[in-house]
mmCIF file of C-alpha atoms in Angstrom:
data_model
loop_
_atom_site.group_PDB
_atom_site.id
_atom_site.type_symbol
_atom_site.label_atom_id
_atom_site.label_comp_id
_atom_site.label_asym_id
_atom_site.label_seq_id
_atom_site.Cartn_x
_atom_site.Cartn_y
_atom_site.Cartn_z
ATOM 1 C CA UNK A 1 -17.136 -80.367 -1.971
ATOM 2 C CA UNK A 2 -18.147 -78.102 0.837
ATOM 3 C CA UNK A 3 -21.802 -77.982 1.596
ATOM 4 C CA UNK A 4 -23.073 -74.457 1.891
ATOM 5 C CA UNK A 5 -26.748 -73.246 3.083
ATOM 6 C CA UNK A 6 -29.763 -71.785 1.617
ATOM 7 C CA UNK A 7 -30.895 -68.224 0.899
ATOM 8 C CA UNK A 8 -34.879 -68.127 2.124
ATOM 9 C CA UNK A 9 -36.642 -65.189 1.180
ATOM 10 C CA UNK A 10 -39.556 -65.474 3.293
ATOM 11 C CA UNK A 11 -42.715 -63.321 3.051
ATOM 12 C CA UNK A 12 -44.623 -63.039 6.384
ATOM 13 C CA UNK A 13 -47.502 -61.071 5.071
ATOM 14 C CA UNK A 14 -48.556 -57.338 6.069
ATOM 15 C CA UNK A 15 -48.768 -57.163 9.436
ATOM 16 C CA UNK A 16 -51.448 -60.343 10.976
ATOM 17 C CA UNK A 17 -49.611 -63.091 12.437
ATOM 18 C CA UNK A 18 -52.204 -65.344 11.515
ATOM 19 C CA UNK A 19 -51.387 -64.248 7.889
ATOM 20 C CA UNK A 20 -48.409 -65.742 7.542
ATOM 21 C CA UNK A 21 -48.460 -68.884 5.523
ATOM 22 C CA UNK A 22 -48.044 -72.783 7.031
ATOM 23 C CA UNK A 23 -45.106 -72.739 4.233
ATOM 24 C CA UNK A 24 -43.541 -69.616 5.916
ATOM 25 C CA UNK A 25 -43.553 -71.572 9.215
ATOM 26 C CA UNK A 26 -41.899 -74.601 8.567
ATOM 27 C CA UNK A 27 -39.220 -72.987 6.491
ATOM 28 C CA UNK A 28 -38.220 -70.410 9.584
ATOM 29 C CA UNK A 29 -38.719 -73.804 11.953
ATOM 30 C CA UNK A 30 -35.954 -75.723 9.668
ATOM 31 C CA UNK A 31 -33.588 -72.881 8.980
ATOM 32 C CA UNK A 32 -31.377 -72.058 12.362
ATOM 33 C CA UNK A 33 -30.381 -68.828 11.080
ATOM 34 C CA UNK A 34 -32.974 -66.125 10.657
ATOM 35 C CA UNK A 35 -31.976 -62.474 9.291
ATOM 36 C CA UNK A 36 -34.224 -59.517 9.929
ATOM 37 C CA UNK A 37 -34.228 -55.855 8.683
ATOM 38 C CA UNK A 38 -33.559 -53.825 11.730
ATOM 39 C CA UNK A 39 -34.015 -49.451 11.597
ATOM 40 C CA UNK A 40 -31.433 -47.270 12.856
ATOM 41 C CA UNK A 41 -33.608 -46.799 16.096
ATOM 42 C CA UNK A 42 -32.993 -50.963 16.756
ATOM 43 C CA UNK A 43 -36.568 -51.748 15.810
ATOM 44 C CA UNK A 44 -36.936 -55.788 13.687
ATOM 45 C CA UNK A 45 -41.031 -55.137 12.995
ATOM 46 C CA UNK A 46 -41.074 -58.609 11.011
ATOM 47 C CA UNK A 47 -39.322 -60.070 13.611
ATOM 48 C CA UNK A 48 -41.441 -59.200 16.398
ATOM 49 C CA UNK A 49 -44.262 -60.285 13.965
ATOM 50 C CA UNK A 50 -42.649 -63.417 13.253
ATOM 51 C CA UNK A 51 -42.432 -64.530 16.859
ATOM 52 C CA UNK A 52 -45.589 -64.364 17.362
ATOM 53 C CA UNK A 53 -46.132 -67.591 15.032
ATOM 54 C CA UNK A 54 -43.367 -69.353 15.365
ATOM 55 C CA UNK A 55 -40.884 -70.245 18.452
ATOM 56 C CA UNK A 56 -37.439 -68.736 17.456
ATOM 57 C CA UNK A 57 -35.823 -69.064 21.122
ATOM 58 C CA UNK A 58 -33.339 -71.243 19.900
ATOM 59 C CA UNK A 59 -32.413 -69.105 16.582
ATOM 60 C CA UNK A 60 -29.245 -67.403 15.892
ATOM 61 C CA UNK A 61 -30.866 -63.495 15.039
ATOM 62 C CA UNK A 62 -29.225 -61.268 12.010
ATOM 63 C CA UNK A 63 -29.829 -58.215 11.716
ATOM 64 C CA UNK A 64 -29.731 -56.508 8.488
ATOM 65 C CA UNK A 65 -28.997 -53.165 8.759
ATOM 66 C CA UNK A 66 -30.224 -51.253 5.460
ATOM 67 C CA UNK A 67 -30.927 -47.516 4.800
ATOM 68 C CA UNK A 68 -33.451 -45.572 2.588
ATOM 69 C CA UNK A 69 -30.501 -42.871 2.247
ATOM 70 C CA UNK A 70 -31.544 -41.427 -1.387
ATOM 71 C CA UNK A 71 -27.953 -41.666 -2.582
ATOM 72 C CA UNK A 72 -28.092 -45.054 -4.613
ATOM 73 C CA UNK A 73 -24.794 -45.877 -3.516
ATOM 74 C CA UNK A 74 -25.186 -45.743 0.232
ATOM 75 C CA UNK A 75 -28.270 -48.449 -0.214
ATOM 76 C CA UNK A 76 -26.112 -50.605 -2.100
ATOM 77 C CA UNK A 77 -23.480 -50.554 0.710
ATOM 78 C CA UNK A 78 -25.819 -51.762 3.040
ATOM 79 C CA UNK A 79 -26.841 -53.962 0.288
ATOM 80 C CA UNK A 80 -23.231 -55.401 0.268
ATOM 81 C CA UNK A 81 -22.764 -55.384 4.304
ATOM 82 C CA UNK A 82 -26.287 -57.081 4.316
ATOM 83 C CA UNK A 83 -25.123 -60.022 1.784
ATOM 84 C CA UNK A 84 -21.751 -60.796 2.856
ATOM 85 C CA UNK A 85 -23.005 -61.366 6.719
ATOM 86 C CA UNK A 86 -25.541 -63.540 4.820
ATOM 87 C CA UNK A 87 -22.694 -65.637 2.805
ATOM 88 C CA UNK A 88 -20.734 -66.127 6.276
ATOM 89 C CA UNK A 89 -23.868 -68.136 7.558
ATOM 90 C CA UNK A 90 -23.898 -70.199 4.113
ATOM 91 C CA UNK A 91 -20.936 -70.943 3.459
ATOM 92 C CA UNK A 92 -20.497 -72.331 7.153
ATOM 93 C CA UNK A 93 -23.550 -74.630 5.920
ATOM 94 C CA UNK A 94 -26.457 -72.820 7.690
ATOM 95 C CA UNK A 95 -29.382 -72.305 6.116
ATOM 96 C CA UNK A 96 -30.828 -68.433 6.601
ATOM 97 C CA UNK A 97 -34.485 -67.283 6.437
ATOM 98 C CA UNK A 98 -34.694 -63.927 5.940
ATOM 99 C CA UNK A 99 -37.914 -62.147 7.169
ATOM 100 C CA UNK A 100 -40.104 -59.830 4.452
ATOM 101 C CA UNK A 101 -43.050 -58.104 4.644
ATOM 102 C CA UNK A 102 -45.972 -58.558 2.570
ATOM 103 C CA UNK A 103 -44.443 -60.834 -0.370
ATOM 104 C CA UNK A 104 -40.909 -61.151 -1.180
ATOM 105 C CA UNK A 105 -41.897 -60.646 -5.272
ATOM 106 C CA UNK A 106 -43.187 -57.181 -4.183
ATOM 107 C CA UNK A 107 -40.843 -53.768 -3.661
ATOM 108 C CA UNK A 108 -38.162 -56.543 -1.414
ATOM 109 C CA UNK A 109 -34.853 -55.543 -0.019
ATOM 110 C CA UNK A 110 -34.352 -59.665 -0.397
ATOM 111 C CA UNK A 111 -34.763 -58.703 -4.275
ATOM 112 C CA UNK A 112 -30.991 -57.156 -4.299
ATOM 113 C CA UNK A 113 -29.334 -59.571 -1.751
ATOM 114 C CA UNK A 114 -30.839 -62.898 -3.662
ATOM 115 C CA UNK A 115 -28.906 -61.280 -6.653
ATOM 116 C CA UNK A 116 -25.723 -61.219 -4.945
ATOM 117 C CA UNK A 117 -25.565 -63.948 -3.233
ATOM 118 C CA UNK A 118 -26.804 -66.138 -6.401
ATOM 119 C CA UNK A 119 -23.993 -64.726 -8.211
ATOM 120 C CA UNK A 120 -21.469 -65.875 -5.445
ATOM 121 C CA UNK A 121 -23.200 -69.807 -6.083
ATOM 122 C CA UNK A 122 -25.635 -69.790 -3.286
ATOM 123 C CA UNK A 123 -28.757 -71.439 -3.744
ATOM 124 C CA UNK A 124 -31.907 -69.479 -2.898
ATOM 125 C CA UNK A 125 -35.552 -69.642 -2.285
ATOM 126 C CA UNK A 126 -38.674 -67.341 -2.271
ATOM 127 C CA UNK A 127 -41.093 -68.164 -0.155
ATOM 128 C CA UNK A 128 -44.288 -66.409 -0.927
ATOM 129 C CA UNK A 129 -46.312 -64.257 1.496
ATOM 130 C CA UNK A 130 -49.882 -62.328 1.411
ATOM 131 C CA UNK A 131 -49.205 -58.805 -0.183
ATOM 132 C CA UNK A 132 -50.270 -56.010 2.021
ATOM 133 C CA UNK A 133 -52.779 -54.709 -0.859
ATOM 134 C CA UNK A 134 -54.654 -57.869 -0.911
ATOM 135 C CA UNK A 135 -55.136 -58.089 2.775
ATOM 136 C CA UNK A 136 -56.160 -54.253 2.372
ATOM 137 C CA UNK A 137 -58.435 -55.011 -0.046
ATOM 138 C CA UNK A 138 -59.866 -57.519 2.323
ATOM 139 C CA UNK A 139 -59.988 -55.072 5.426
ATOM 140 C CA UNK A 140 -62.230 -52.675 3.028
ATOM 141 C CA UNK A 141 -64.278 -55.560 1.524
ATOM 142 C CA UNK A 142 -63.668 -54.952 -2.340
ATOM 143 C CA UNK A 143 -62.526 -56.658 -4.763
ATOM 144 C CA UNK A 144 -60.081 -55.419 -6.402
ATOM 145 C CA UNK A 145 -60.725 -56.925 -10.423
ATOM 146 C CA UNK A 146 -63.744 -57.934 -11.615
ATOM 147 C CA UNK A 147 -63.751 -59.484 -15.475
ATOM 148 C CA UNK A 148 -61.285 -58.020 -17.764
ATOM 149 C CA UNK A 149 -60.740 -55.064 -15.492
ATOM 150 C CA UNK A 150 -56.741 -54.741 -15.484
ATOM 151 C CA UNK A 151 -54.930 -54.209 -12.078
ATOM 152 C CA UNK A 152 -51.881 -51.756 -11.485
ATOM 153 C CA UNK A 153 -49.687 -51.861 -8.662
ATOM 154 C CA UNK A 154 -47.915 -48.991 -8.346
ATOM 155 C CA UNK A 155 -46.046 -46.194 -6.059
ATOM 156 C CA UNK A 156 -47.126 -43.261 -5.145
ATOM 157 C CA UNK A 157 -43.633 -41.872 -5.868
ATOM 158 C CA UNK A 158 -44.483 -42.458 -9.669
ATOM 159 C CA UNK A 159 -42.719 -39.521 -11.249
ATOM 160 C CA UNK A 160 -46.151 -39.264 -13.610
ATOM 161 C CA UNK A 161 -48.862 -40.070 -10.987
ATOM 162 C CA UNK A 162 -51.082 -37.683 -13.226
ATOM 163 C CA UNK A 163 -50.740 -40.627 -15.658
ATOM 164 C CA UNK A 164 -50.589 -43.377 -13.970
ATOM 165 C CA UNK A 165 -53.891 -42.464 -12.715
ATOM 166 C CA UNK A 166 -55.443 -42.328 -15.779
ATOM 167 C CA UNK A 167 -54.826 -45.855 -16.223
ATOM 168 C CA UNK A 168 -58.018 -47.724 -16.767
ATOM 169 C CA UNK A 169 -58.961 -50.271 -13.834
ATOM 170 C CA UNK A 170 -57.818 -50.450 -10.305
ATOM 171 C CA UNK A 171 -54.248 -48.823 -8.970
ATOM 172 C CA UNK A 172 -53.021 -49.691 -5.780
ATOM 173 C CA UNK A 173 -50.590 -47.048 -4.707
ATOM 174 C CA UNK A 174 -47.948 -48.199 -2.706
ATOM 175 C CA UNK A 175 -45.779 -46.221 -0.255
ATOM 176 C CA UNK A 176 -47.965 -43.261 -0.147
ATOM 177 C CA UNK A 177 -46.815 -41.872 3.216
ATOM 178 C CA UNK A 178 -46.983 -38.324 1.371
ATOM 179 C CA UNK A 179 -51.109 -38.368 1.130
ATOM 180 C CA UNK A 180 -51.275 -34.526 0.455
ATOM 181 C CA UNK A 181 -49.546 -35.205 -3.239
ATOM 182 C CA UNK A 182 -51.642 -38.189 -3.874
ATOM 183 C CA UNK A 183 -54.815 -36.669 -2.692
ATOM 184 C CA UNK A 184 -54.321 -33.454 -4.623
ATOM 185 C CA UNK A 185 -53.751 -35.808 -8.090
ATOM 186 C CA UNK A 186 -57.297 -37.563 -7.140
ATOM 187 C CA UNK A 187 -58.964 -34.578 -6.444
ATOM 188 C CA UNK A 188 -57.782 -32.910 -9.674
ATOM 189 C CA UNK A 189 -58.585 -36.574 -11.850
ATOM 190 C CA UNK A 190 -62.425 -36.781 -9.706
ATOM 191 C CA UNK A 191 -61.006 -39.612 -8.193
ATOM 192 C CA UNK A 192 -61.233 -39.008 -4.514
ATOM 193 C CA UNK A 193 -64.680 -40.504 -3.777
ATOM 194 C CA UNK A 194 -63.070 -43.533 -5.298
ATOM 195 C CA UNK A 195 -59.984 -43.935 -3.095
ATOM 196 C CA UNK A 196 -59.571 -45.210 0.303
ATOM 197 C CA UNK A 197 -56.212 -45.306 2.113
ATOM 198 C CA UNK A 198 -55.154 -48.106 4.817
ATOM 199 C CA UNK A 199 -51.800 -47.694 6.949
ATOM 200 C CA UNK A 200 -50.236 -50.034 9.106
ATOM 201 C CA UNK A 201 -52.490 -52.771 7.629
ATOM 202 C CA UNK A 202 -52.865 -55.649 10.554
ATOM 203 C CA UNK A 203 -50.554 -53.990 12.741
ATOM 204 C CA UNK A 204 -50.897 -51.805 15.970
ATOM 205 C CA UNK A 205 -52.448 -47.927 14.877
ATOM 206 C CA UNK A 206 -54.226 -49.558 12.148
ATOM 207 C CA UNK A 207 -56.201 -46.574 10.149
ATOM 208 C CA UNK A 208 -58.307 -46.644 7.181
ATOM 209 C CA UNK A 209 -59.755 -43.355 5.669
ATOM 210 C CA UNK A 210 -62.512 -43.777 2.885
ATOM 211 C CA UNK A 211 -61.481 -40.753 0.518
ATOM 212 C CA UNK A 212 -58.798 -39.844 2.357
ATOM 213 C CA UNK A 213 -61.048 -38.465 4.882
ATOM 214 C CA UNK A 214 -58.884 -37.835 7.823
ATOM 215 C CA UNK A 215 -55.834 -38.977 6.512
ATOM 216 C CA UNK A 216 -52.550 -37.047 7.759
ATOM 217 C CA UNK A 217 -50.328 -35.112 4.865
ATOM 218 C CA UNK A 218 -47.604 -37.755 6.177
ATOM 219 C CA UNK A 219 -49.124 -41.082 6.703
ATOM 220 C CA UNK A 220 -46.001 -43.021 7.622
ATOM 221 C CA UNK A 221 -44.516 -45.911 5.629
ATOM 222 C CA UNK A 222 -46.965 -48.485 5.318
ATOM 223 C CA UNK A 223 -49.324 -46.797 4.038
ATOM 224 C CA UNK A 224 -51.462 -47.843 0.297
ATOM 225 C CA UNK A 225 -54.089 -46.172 -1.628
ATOM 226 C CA UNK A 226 -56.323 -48.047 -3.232
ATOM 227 C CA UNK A 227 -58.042 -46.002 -6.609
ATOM 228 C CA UNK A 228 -61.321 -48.491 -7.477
ATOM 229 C CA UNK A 229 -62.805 -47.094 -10.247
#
């Protein structure tokens, strides 16, 4: 029987290279294949933050080329392209490490390709990284339960955001590059003295704007909310 490699999902954390886990070293030390996300303009962001923990020289690179096209069926092409480059590597016998940011649990492209290639019989791994929210939560010094008090990660592209902030506890609201929606539901709930937003958390052009104060109407991709009642 042919001996085929390992799928790694491996979270590098938000941004901080010094967040990445000892875990998430030694896994993208042993694997000799590592596969990064790359954008249309040729950017690999967790790659670039990647090397700056771990020596990759002698790696062989992937690049997965995905799209956040809002037809459903062009990301599942890239989907497909992604995982079949990653079942090449395998089934030669290489192990691959592909790169996440934040935690590979958490709104993951690695999600959908772990699927895929576990249905084709490859083995595969999650390695766990810090979730940008908690190293958010950190950069603003709170907590974000105390006691009983419930937690709710969500996006800020919740179709009911009205009601999903009325949602006893804290919500973290992910993705909110589009502040002036978000900040208009706050400010209509009384919740805007109780908000802070952080974007590009541990990464060059860091920003954080208590009450949104400041904030742009577009805030860019990495960008969270964090509702603390």
């Amino acid at each position: 029987m042919a001996i085929t490699g390992v799928f790694y999902g491996v979270g590098i954390g938000p941004g901080d290279p010094e967040l990445i886990t000892v875990k998430a070293v030694h896994t993208l030390q042993r694997c000799p294949v590592i596969a990064a996300p790359r954008t249309a303009n040729g950017n690999m962001l967790a790659l670039d933050i990647a090397r700056q923990a771990v020596d990759l020289g002698e790696k062989t690179i992937l690049p997965l080329d995905f799209t956040m096209a809002p037809d459903p069926a062009d990301r599942e092409d890239s989907h497909r392209a992604a995982a079949e480059a990653i079942a090449r590597e395998l089934a030669a016998g290489r192990d691959v490490a592909m790169l996440n940011l934040g935690d590979v649990a958490l709104f993951s492209t690695f999600g959908h390709l772990k699927k895929r290639l576990a249905a084709k019989g490859f083995d595969t791994v999650m390695v766990p990284g810090v979730p940008s929210f908690c190293a958010i939560a950190a950069r603003l010094g709170e907590t974000l339960t105390d006691g009983d008090t419930p937690l709710h990660v969500l996006t800020a592209a919740d179709a009911d955001l009205d009601r999903a902030l009325r949602l006893p506890g804290t919500k973290v609201l992910m993705k909110s590059g589009r502040t002036a929606k978000v900040r208009q539901a706050l400010e209509e709930q009384g919740l805007l003295d109780h908000a802070a937003l952080v974007t590009n958390c541990g990464l060059p052009g860091e920003a954080v704007c208590p009450g949104l104060e400041g904030a742009p109407d577009r805030a860019g991709y990495f960008s969270t909310i964090v509702v603390k009642e």
